[in-house]
Short mmCIF file of C-alpha atoms in Angstrom, two decimals:
data_model
loop_
_atom_site.label_atom_id
_atom_site.label_comp_id
_atom_site.label_asym_id
_atom_site.label_seq_id
_atom_site.Cartn_x
_atom_site.Cartn_y
_atom_site.Cartn_z
CA UNK A 1 -138.41 -110.00 204.20
CA UNK A 2 -138.01 -107.31 201.53
CA UNK A 3 -137.41 -108.70 198.06
CA UNK A 4 -133.68 -108.89 197.34
CA UNK A 5 -132.20 -106.45 194.88
CA UNK A 6 -130.07 -108.59 192.55
CA UNK A 7 -129.94 -108.29 188.77
CA UNK A 8 -130.82 -111.66 187.33
CA UNK A 9 -127.83 -112.10 185.07
CA UNK A 10 -125.42 -110.98 187.83
CA UNK A 11 -126.93 -112.91 190.74
CA UNK A 12 -123.64 -114.73 191.40
CA UNK A 13 -121.51 -111.55 191.56
CA UNK A 14 -120.57 -110.97 195.25
CA UNK A 15 -120.45 -107.14 195.12
CA UNK A 16 -123.90 -106.92 193.52
CA UNK A 17 -125.36 -109.48 195.90
CA UNK A 18 -123.84 -107.73 198.93
CA UNK A 19 -125.03 -104.27 197.84
CA UNK A 20 -128.47 -105.68 197.06
CA UNK A 21 -128.71 -107.19 200.55
CA UNK A 22 -127.74 -103.84 202.10
CA UNK A 23 -130.40 -102.08 200.07
CA UNK A 24 -132.96 -104.66 201.17
CA UNK A 25 -132.15 -104.14 204.86
CA UNK A 26 -132.28 -100.34 204.59
CA UNK A 27 -135.56 -100.54 202.65
CA UNK A 28 -137.12 -102.70 205.37
CA UNK A 29 -136.22 -100.14 208.03
CA UNK A 30 -137.45 -97.28 205.84
CA UNK A 31 -140.85 -98.85 205.20
CA UNK A 32 -141.20 -99.76 208.86
CA UNK A 33 -140.71 -96.14 209.91
CA UNK A 34 -142.66 -94.67 206.95
CA UNK A 35 -145.73 -96.82 207.61
CA UNK A 36 -145.80 -96.50 211.40
CA UNK A 37 -147.95 -93.37 211.39
CA UNK A 38 -145.95 -91.91 214.28
CA UNK A 39 -144.67 -88.36 213.95
CA UNK A 40 -141.43 -89.22 215.71
CA UNK A 41 -140.68 -91.85 213.05
CA UNK A 42 -140.81 -89.41 210.14
CA UNK A 43 -137.28 -88.15 210.77
CA UNK A 44 -135.99 -91.73 210.94
CA UNK A 45 -137.79 -92.54 207.68
CA UNK A 46 -136.15 -89.56 205.93
CA UNK A 47 -132.74 -90.65 207.21
CA UNK A 48 -133.21 -94.23 205.98
CA UNK A 49 -134.47 -93.00 202.60
CA UNK A 50 -131.35 -90.86 202.17
CA UNK A 51 -129.18 -93.87 202.95
CA UNK A 52 -131.19 -95.86 200.45
CA UNK A 53 -130.73 -93.13 197.85
CA UNK A 54 -126.98 -93.09 198.38
CA UNK A 55 -126.89 -96.77 197.46
CA UNK A 56 -127.85 -95.91 193.85
CA UNK A 57 -124.22 -95.18 193.05
CA UNK A 58 -122.89 -98.19 195.00
CA UNK A 59 -125.13 -100.50 193.02
CA UNK A 60 -124.25 -98.77 189.74
CA UNK A 61 -120.51 -99.14 190.40
CA UNK A 62 -121.00 -102.81 191.24
CA UNK A 63 -123.01 -103.36 188.06
CA UNK A 64 -120.43 -101.62 185.87
CA UNK A 65 -117.58 -103.50 187.51
CA UNK A 66 -119.33 -106.74 186.65
CA UNK A 67 -120.07 -105.56 183.10
CA UNK A 68 -116.54 -104.38 182.33
CA UNK A 69 -114.59 -107.19 184.03
CA UNK A 70 -114.53 -109.19 180.80
CA UNK A 71 -113.65 -105.99 178.90
CA UNK A 72 -116.47 -106.18 176.34
CA UNK A 73 -116.39 -104.20 173.09
CA UNK A 74 -119.62 -102.49 174.08
CA UNK A 75 -121.82 -102.20 177.14
CA UNK A 76 -125.43 -103.30 176.87
CA UNK A 77 -128.11 -103.28 179.53
CA UNK A 78 -131.23 -105.41 179.77
CA UNK A 79 -134.63 -103.99 180.72
CA UNK A 80 -134.14 -104.66 184.45
CA UNK A 81 -130.82 -102.79 184.45
CA UNK A 82 -132.14 -99.91 182.35
CA UNK A 83 -135.07 -99.40 184.73
CA UNK A 84 -132.56 -99.05 187.55
CA UNK A 85 -130.00 -96.88 185.71
CA UNK A 86 -132.45 -94.62 183.87
CA UNK A 87 -135.37 -94.40 186.31
CA UNK A 88 -133.94 -95.45 189.69
CA UNK A 89 -136.47 -98.30 189.85
CA UNK A 90 -135.36 -101.46 191.68
CA UNK A 91 -138.52 -103.42 192.42
CA UNK A 92 -141.99 -102.78 193.75
CA UNK A 93 -140.96 -103.67 197.28
CA UNK A 94 -138.14 -101.11 197.48
CA UNK A 95 -139.21 -98.39 195.02
CA UNK A 96 -142.94 -98.93 194.38
CA UNK A 97 -144.46 -97.31 191.31
CA UNK A 98 -147.68 -95.41 191.11
CA UNK A 99 -150.27 -96.34 188.51
CA UNK A 100 -148.90 -93.80 186.02
CA UNK A 101 -145.46 -95.44 185.79
CA UNK A 102 -145.75 -98.13 183.12
CA UNK A 103 -142.26 -99.67 183.04
CA UNK A 104 -142.81 -101.40 179.70
CA UNK A 105 -143.95 -98.19 178.06
CA UNK A 106 -141.12 -96.21 179.69
CA UNK A 107 -138.56 -98.46 178.00
CA UNK A 108 -140.27 -98.76 174.62
CA UNK A 109 -141.04 -95.16 173.60
CA UNK A 110 -138.47 -93.45 171.36
CA UNK A 111 -137.57 -89.79 171.10
CA UNK A 112 -138.49 -87.83 167.98
CA UNK A 113 -135.81 -86.67 165.54
CA UNK A 114 -134.84 -83.06 166.14
CA UNK A 115 -132.03 -80.60 166.63
CA UNK A 116 -130.86 -82.44 169.76
CA UNK A 117 -129.34 -85.90 170.10
CA UNK A 118 -131.24 -87.55 172.95
CA UNK A 119 -129.80 -90.19 175.29
CA UNK A 120 -130.94 -92.10 178.33
CA UNK A 121 -128.36 -92.24 181.14
CA UNK A 122 -127.60 -95.87 180.21
CA UNK A 123 -126.95 -94.68 176.62
CA UNK A 124 -124.50 -92.09 177.95
CA UNK A 125 -122.63 -94.76 179.95
CA UNK A 126 -122.40 -97.01 176.89
CA UNK A 127 -121.12 -94.07 174.83
CA UNK A 128 -118.43 -93.27 177.39
CA UNK A 129 -117.18 -96.87 177.34
CA UNK A 130 -117.11 -96.96 173.54
CA UNK A 131 -115.08 -93.74 173.36
CA UNK A 132 -112.63 -94.89 176.05
CA UNK A 133 -112.01 -98.22 174.32
CA UNK A 134 -111.89 -96.75 170.82
CA UNK A 135 -114.95 -98.66 169.61
CA UNK A 136 -117.75 -97.26 167.39
CA UNK A 137 -120.23 -95.29 169.49
CA UNK A 138 -123.54 -97.20 169.64
CA UNK A 139 -126.79 -95.50 168.70
CA UNK A 140 -128.82 -94.48 171.76
CA UNK A 141 -131.47 -97.06 172.63
CA UNK A 142 -134.00 -94.28 173.29
CA UNK A 143 -133.43 -92.51 169.96
CA UNK A 144 -135.44 -92.83 166.78
CA UNK A 145 -134.14 -95.40 164.33
CA UNK A 146 -132.05 -94.15 161.41
CA UNK A 147 -129.93 -91.09 160.77
CA UNK A 148 -131.24 -88.01 162.56
CA UNK A 149 -130.43 -85.55 159.75
CA UNK A 150 -132.04 -87.84 157.17
CA UNK A 151 -135.23 -87.91 159.23
CA UNK A 152 -135.21 -84.12 159.43
CA UNK A 153 -134.73 -83.86 155.67
CA UNK A 154 -137.86 -85.96 155.15
CA UNK A 155 -139.78 -83.64 157.43
CA UNK A 156 -138.43 -80.62 155.58
CA UNK A 157 -139.68 -82.04 152.29
CA UNK A 158 -143.12 -82.53 153.82
CA UNK A 159 -143.13 -78.96 155.16
CA UNK A 160 -142.09 -77.59 151.78
CA UNK A 161 -144.74 -79.61 149.94
CA UNK A 162 -147.47 -78.29 152.24
CA UNK A 163 -146.12 -74.74 152.03
CA UNK A 164 -145.99 -74.90 148.24
CA UNK A 165 -149.52 -76.32 147.99
CA UNK A 166 -150.83 -73.48 150.13
CA UNK A 167 -148.85 -70.87 148.22
CA UNK A 168 -150.18 -72.21 144.94
CA UNK A 169 -153.74 -71.72 146.20
CA UNK A 170 -152.96 -68.18 147.29
CA UNK A 171 -151.25 -66.96 144.13
CA UNK A 172 -153.90 -68.60 141.94
CA UNK A 173 -156.01 -65.61 142.97
CA UNK A 174 -153.53 -63.37 141.16
CA UNK A 175 -154.34 -63.26 137.45
CA UNK A 176 -150.84 -62.15 136.44
CA UNK A 177 -149.03 -65.35 137.62
CA UNK A 178 -148.70 -68.28 135.21
CA UNK A 179 -148.56 -71.85 136.53
CA UNK A 180 -145.03 -72.27 135.18
CA UNK A 181 -143.83 -69.18 137.06
CA UNK A 182 -145.22 -70.56 140.30
CA UNK A 183 -143.42 -73.87 139.79
CA UNK A 184 -140.11 -72.05 139.17
CA UNK A 185 -140.65 -70.11 142.38
CA UNK A 186 -141.25 -73.33 144.36
CA UNK A 187 -138.17 -74.96 142.84
CA UNK A 188 -135.85 -72.13 143.89
CA UNK A 189 -137.30 -71.94 147.40
CA UNK A 190 -136.83 -75.69 147.82
CA UNK A 191 -133.49 -76.23 146.11
CA UNK A 192 -131.60 -73.22 147.44
CA UNK A 193 -132.78 -73.28 151.05
CA UNK A 194 -129.98 -75.37 152.56
CA UNK A 195 -127.19 -73.43 150.84
CA UNK A 196 -128.83 -70.13 151.79
CA UNK A 197 -129.03 -71.34 155.39
CA UNK A 198 -125.36 -72.34 155.47
CA UNK A 199 -124.32 -68.93 154.16
CA UNK A 200 -126.55 -67.08 156.61
CA UNK A 201 -125.19 -69.17 159.50
CA UNK A 202 -121.65 -68.73 158.16
CA UNK A 203 -120.90 -72.39 158.73
CA UNK A 204 -117.41 -73.83 158.59
CA UNK A 205 -118.34 -75.46 155.27
CA UNK A 206 -119.00 -72.02 153.81
CA UNK A 207 -116.20 -70.09 155.53
CA UNK A 208 -113.49 -72.58 154.56
CA UNK A 209 -114.77 -73.44 151.08
CA UNK A 210 -112.77 -72.79 147.94
CA UNK A 211 -113.60 -69.42 146.43
CA UNK A 212 -115.61 -70.87 143.54
CA UNK A 213 -117.68 -73.01 145.90
CA UNK A 214 -118.23 -70.04 148.22
CA UNK A 215 -119.40 -67.94 145.26
CA UNK A 216 -121.80 -70.69 144.16
CA UNK A 217 -123.29 -70.94 147.66
CA UNK A 218 -123.62 -67.16 147.87
CA UNK A 219 -125.37 -67.15 144.51
CA UNK A 220 -127.86 -69.75 145.76
CA UNK A 221 -128.52 -67.60 148.78
CA UNK A 222 -129.14 -64.62 146.47
CA UNK A 223 -131.55 -66.70 144.37
CA UNK A 224 -133.38 -67.82 147.49
CA UNK A 225 -133.73 -64.25 148.78
CA UNK A 226 -135.02 -63.12 145.39
CA UNK A 227 -137.57 -65.95 145.34
CA UNK A 228 -138.65 -65.08 148.88
CA UNK A 229 -139.07 -61.43 147.83
CA UNK A 230 -141.14 -62.56 144.86
CA UNK A 231 -143.26 -64.70 147.19
CA UNK A 232 -144.00 -61.76 149.51
CA UNK A 233 -144.91 -59.63 146.49
CA UNK A 234 -147.47 -62.22 145.39
CA UNK A 235 -148.86 -62.38 148.92
CA UNK A 236 -149.26 -58.60 148.92
CA UNK A 237 -151.08 -58.75 145.59
CA UNK A 238 -153.33 -61.55 146.90
CA UNK A 239 -154.30 -59.36 149.85
CA UNK A 240 -155.62 -56.70 147.46
CA UNK A 241 -157.70 -58.78 145.02
CA UNK A 242 -161.34 -57.74 145.12
CA UNK A 243 -163.23 -61.02 144.90
CA UNK A 244 -161.34 -63.21 147.38
CA UNK A 245 -158.62 -61.25 149.20
CA UNK A 246 -156.03 -63.00 151.38
CA UNK A 247 -157.03 -62.29 154.99
CA UNK A 248 -154.63 -61.60 157.84
CA UNK A 249 -155.24 -64.92 159.67
CA UNK A 250 -154.61 -66.89 156.49
CA UNK A 251 -151.51 -64.82 155.78
CA UNK A 252 -150.13 -65.46 159.28
CA UNK A 253 -150.76 -69.20 159.01
CA UNK A 254 -148.93 -69.33 155.70
CA UNK A 255 -145.97 -67.32 156.98
CA UNK A 256 -145.72 -69.68 159.95
CA UNK A 257 -145.53 -72.56 157.46
CA UNK A 258 -142.80 -70.80 155.54
CA UNK A 259 -140.79 -69.97 158.68
CA UNK A 260 -141.08 -73.61 159.73
CA UNK A 261 -139.17 -74.64 156.58
CA UNK A 262 -136.36 -72.22 157.46
CA UNK A 263 -136.23 -73.46 161.06
CA UNK A 264 -136.08 -77.06 159.88
CA UNK A 265 -133.26 -76.19 157.48
CA UNK A 266 -131.24 -74.79 160.37
CA UNK A 267 -131.83 -77.98 162.36
CA UNK A 268 -130.57 -80.06 159.44
CA UNK A 269 -127.41 -77.97 159.12
CA UNK A 270 -126.74 -78.24 162.86
CA UNK A 271 -127.37 -82.00 162.77
CA UNK A 272 -124.91 -82.52 159.92
CA UNK A 273 -122.31 -80.46 161.76
CA UNK A 274 -122.88 -82.50 164.92
CA UNK A 275 -122.07 -85.73 163.08
CA UNK A 276 -118.52 -84.49 162.46
CA UNK A 277 -118.15 -83.02 165.96
CA UNK A 278 -119.27 -86.34 167.50
CA UNK A 279 -116.58 -88.17 165.52
CA UNK A 280 -113.96 -85.67 166.67
CA UNK A 281 -115.08 -85.97 170.32
CA UNK A 282 -114.96 -89.78 170.20
CA UNK A 283 -111.54 -89.80 168.52
CA UNK A 284 -110.12 -87.31 171.02
CA UNK A 285 -111.25 -89.45 173.95
CA UNK A 286 -110.07 -92.66 172.29
CA UNK A 287 -106.64 -91.20 171.50
CA UNK A 288 -106.26 -89.95 175.09
CA UNK A 289 -107.00 -93.45 176.43
CA UNK A 290 -105.22 -95.47 173.72
CA UNK A 291 -102.21 -96.31 175.90
CA UNK A 292 -104.29 -97.13 178.99
CA UNK A 293 -104.33 -100.63 180.42
CA UNK A 294 -107.69 -102.36 180.70
CA UNK A 295 -107.79 -101.55 184.40
CA UNK A 296 -107.07 -97.87 183.70
CA UNK A 297 -109.85 -97.79 181.09
CA UNK A 298 -112.30 -99.23 183.61
CA UNK A 299 -111.21 -96.59 186.09
CA UNK A 300 -111.59 -93.85 183.48
CA UNK A 301 -115.23 -94.84 182.96
CA UNK A 302 -115.86 -94.31 186.66
CA UNK A 303 -114.01 -90.97 186.55
CA UNK A 304 -116.23 -89.75 183.69
CA UNK A 305 -119.36 -90.77 185.58
CA UNK A 306 -118.13 -89.15 188.81
CA UNK A 307 -117.89 -85.83 186.95
CA UNK A 308 -121.43 -86.31 185.69
CA UNK A 309 -122.58 -87.26 189.21
CA UNK A 310 -121.83 -83.74 190.46
CA UNK A 311 -124.13 -82.15 187.88
CA UNK A 312 -126.83 -84.78 188.35
CA UNK A 313 -127.49 -83.30 191.80
CA UNK A 314 -128.19 -79.83 190.35
CA UNK A 315 -131.76 -80.38 188.99
CA UNK A 316 -133.08 -81.22 192.46
CA UNK A 317 -131.18 -78.34 194.09
CA UNK A 318 -132.59 -75.81 191.63
CA UNK A 319 -136.13 -77.12 192.16
CA UNK A 320 -135.56 -77.41 195.93
CA UNK A 321 -136.84 -80.96 196.02
CA UNK A 322 -135.58 -84.30 197.27
CA UNK A 323 -132.10 -85.10 196.01
CA UNK A 324 -132.56 -88.77 195.25
CA UNK A 325 -132.00 -90.67 192.02
CA UNK A 326 -134.37 -93.42 193.11
CA UNK A 327 -137.82 -93.68 191.59
CA UNK A 328 -140.24 -91.52 193.63
CA UNK A 329 -143.43 -93.21 194.79
CA UNK A 330 -145.87 -90.53 193.67
CA UNK A 331 -144.57 -89.04 190.41
CA UNK A 332 -145.18 -89.79 186.76
CA UNK A 333 -142.05 -90.20 184.61
CA UNK A 334 -141.50 -87.96 181.62
CA UNK A 335 -142.10 -89.77 178.32
CA UNK A 336 -139.02 -89.60 176.10
CA UNK A 337 -141.27 -89.10 173.10
CA UNK A 338 -143.41 -86.35 174.60
CA UNK A 339 -140.40 -84.61 176.16
CA UNK A 340 -138.36 -84.58 172.95
CA UNK A 341 -141.34 -83.27 170.97
CA UNK A 342 -141.92 -80.49 173.52
CA UNK A 343 -138.19 -79.71 173.61
CA UNK A 344 -138.23 -79.16 169.85
CA UNK A 345 -141.28 -76.89 170.11
CA UNK A 346 -139.62 -74.77 172.80
CA UNK A 347 -136.34 -74.34 170.96
CA UNK A 348 -138.27 -73.39 167.79
CA UNK A 349 -139.30 -70.25 169.68
CA UNK A 350 -135.69 -69.27 170.36
CA UNK A 351 -133.49 -70.71 167.62
CA UNK A 352 -131.00 -67.88 168.15
CA UNK A 353 -129.76 -69.74 171.24
CA UNK A 354 -127.82 -71.92 168.81
CA UNK A 355 -125.96 -68.94 167.38
CA UNK A 356 -123.63 -68.57 170.37
CA UNK A 357 -119.87 -69.21 169.96
CA UNK A 358 -120.07 -72.31 172.18
CA UNK A 359 -122.30 -74.03 169.61
CA UNK A 360 -119.87 -73.24 166.82
CA UNK A 361 -117.06 -74.79 168.85
CA UNK A 362 -118.78 -77.85 170.36
CA UNK A 363 -121.99 -78.27 168.40
CA UNK A 364 -125.53 -78.52 169.78
CA UNK A 365 -125.49 -80.00 173.30
CA UNK A 366 -126.72 -83.55 173.70
CA UNK A 367 -129.77 -84.04 175.91
CA UNK A 368 -129.45 -86.75 178.56
CA UNK A 369 -132.45 -88.04 180.49
CA UNK A 370 -131.22 -88.73 184.02
CA UNK A 371 -132.92 -90.43 186.99
CA UNK A 372 -134.28 -88.27 189.77
CA UNK A 373 -136.45 -85.19 190.18
CA UNK A 374 -136.19 -81.45 189.57
CA UNK A 375 -135.74 -78.98 186.72
CA UNK A 376 -133.49 -79.46 183.73
CA UNK A 377 -130.00 -77.95 183.74
CA UNK A 378 -126.97 -77.43 181.52
CA UNK A 379 -123.70 -79.23 182.28
CA UNK A 380 -121.02 -76.76 181.22
CA UNK A 381 -118.14 -79.21 181.65
CA UNK A 382 -119.56 -81.86 179.33
CA UNK A 383 -121.70 -79.55 177.14
CA UNK A 384 -124.86 -81.56 177.79
CA UNK A 385 -128.39 -80.75 178.90
CA UNK A 386 -129.64 -82.90 181.77
CA UNK A 387 -133.35 -83.61 182.10
CA UNK A 388 -134.65 -85.46 185.20
CA UNK A 389 -137.11 -88.17 184.17
CA UNK A 390 -139.38 -87.21 187.07
CA UNK A 391 -139.82 -83.45 186.51
CA UNK A 392 -140.96 -81.21 189.35
CA UNK A 393 -144.12 -79.14 188.72
CA UNK A 394 -144.36 -79.97 184.99
CA UNK A 395 -142.33 -81.32 182.09
CA UNK A 396 -142.68 -77.97 180.34
CA UNK A 397 -141.08 -76.12 183.25
CA UNK A 398 -138.27 -78.68 183.59
CA UNK A 399 -137.47 -78.40 179.89
CA UNK A 400 -137.70 -74.60 179.78
CA UNK A 401 -135.34 -74.34 182.75
CA UNK A 402 -132.81 -76.53 180.95
CA UNK A 403 -132.83 -74.18 177.96
CA UNK A 404 -132.71 -71.19 180.30
CA UNK A 405 -129.59 -72.48 182.05
CA UNK A 406 -127.98 -73.12 178.68
CA UNK A 407 -128.92 -69.62 177.51
CA UNK A 408 -127.43 -68.06 180.66
CA UNK A 409 -124.25 -70.16 180.90
CA UNK A 410 -123.43 -69.90 177.19
CA UNK A 411 -123.71 -66.09 177.27
CA UNK A 412 -119.93 -65.76 177.45
CA UNK A 413 -119.88 -62.30 175.86
CA UNK A 414 -122.54 -61.13 178.38
CA UNK A 415 -124.99 -59.87 175.78
CA UNK A 416 -127.91 -61.13 177.88
CA UNK A 417 -126.39 -60.68 181.34
CA UNK A 418 -125.45 -57.01 180.86
CA UNK A 419 -128.97 -56.20 179.72
CA UNK A 420 -130.83 -58.34 182.25
CA UNK A 421 -128.95 -57.05 185.30
CA UNK A 422 -130.13 -53.48 184.61
CA UNK A 423 -133.76 -54.39 185.33
CA UNK A 424 -134.69 -52.48 188.48
CA UNK A 425 -135.79 -55.61 190.38
CA UNK A 426 -132.43 -57.28 189.65
CA UNK A 427 -130.16 -54.56 190.97
CA UNK A 428 -128.10 -55.68 193.96
CA UNK A 429 -128.70 -59.38 193.35
CA UNK A 430 -125.83 -61.83 193.58
CA UNK A 431 -124.74 -63.78 190.49
CA UNK A 432 -126.60 -66.88 191.69
CA UNK A 433 -129.74 -64.90 192.50
CA UNK A 434 -129.58 -63.24 189.08
CA UNK A 435 -129.26 -66.61 187.35
CA UNK A 436 -132.16 -68.07 189.32
CA UNK A 437 -134.32 -65.06 188.44
CA UNK A 438 -133.43 -65.38 184.77
CA UNK A 439 -134.40 -69.08 184.65
CA UNK A 440 -137.83 -68.25 186.01
CA UNK A 441 -138.37 -65.28 183.70
CA UNK A 442 -137.10 -67.19 180.67
CA UNK A 443 -139.52 -70.02 181.47
CA UNK A 444 -142.42 -67.55 181.49
CA UNK A 445 -141.13 -65.81 178.38
CA UNK A 446 -140.84 -69.03 176.42
CA UNK A 447 -144.00 -70.78 177.56
CA UNK A 448 -146.36 -67.82 178.04
CA UNK A 449 -145.17 -64.59 176.44
CA UNK A 450 -144.10 -66.19 173.15
CA UNK A 451 -147.59 -67.66 172.94
CA UNK A 452 -149.27 -64.30 173.36
CA UNK A 453 -149.87 -64.09 177.12
CA UNK A 454 -148.58 -61.05 179.05
CA UNK A 455 -147.19 -62.47 182.29
CA UNK A 456 -143.89 -60.74 182.99
CA UNK A 457 -143.67 -57.32 184.67
CA UNK A 458 -143.60 -54.46 182.17
CA UNK A 459 -139.88 -53.67 182.46
CA UNK A 460 -138.91 -57.35 182.29
CA UNK A 461 -141.18 -57.84 179.28
CA UNK A 462 -139.55 -54.93 177.43
CA UNK A 463 -136.08 -56.18 178.34
CA UNK A 464 -136.81 -59.66 177.00
CA UNK A 465 -138.09 -58.18 173.75
CA UNK A 466 -134.81 -56.30 173.51
CA UNK A 467 -132.64 -59.32 174.40
CA UNK A 468 -134.39 -61.69 172.03
CA UNK A 469 -135.10 -59.36 169.12
CA UNK A 470 -134.64 -61.10 165.74
CA UNK A 471 -131.02 -60.94 164.66
CA UNK A 472 -130.10 -59.33 161.37
CA UNK A 473 -128.89 -61.84 158.80
CA UNK A 474 -125.17 -61.82 158.26
CA UNK A 475 -124.05 -60.76 154.82
#
């Protein structure tokens, strides 16, 4: 008899017990057909597996009904429940793991601090309930401890310290620079960076500031630009010294260090903006549900998840793989930590994606790790990026596709679309075919071309250079 599927702390709840028994019966039939070795049983096995997959939502609804019946201030899930909600894992009899799926490690690893707020699907559910009931939104279980922007500020300081140490070595070759002058240069580059970034990004804080504050911020941006010009002058001088000239490889490494400080500053500004936008989003939802009865609030949670359910089927459709949220038997799950680190690396190569009007209105999209397989996608309705925890082909491709769908869908003024559709190979394609082609090309552009490998056809390569040319700073 297949092991029953009943969550330990809800083993007396009839709906959970009943659904668990159904899952057990379907699983027995599935494994009987799957292990028979007969060709004629393969179709029956696929049919039973699809029925089994459909039970994911039945079991989730039963679990949430049990959780919310007492109308708790917040929803919390134990490890057994999180493995089911976040990975589609029930037990080794129903959804056996391969040797690469370490359930303890899957639940323990945290994401790295970055431009995105990362959530597991169980975190998203808990957030929805908190917003509906007007309670403080809990921190995602899968996220790094502490304030995200604070963590980024620590990393910025480290980047600046290393950049300054390297710059000090370089300009020491120039006899005309005193140590005190170098320290003044470092101070301006460090102290004025955030204000200069806010002005360049034309943030709400800058646009709506009092005139004297706006002038002060503009002055800091001017000082930063002057210091940066002075820095490049010293680099040019260092390249011409006779005894120990600054070589091109060393110059490029240093400039990469310097650009990293500017990228990190933009991430900090976006993160601080997101804090306010998250409060507004939570308050808006709470106000809309304030007059609801407890039963209506419970129903609203299901409504929010039903909307998300529609988009959770997209990753598998795009990748043309099995549309099941249950844990596959032969795939390795994506580590939250590794995925978030890679996501940050990929977006570093295309930070201009965050300059679209949709970001200014709603902030940087949250990233939600969802159960199932496929490529990542962008949920327009909820302004979230969905990443399947069991990526098809590779984690890098799944992540790049998620950024590609965001790039395409957020191109509301058609800057990219109007250029991309004129590529000869794209003429006559439908909108869906064009989008699918862009995701693939963007994946190659981001993961290959930006790293120096020529992969794309010549016309497509030239078009991508045109579409993603560095933007001129706003004055």
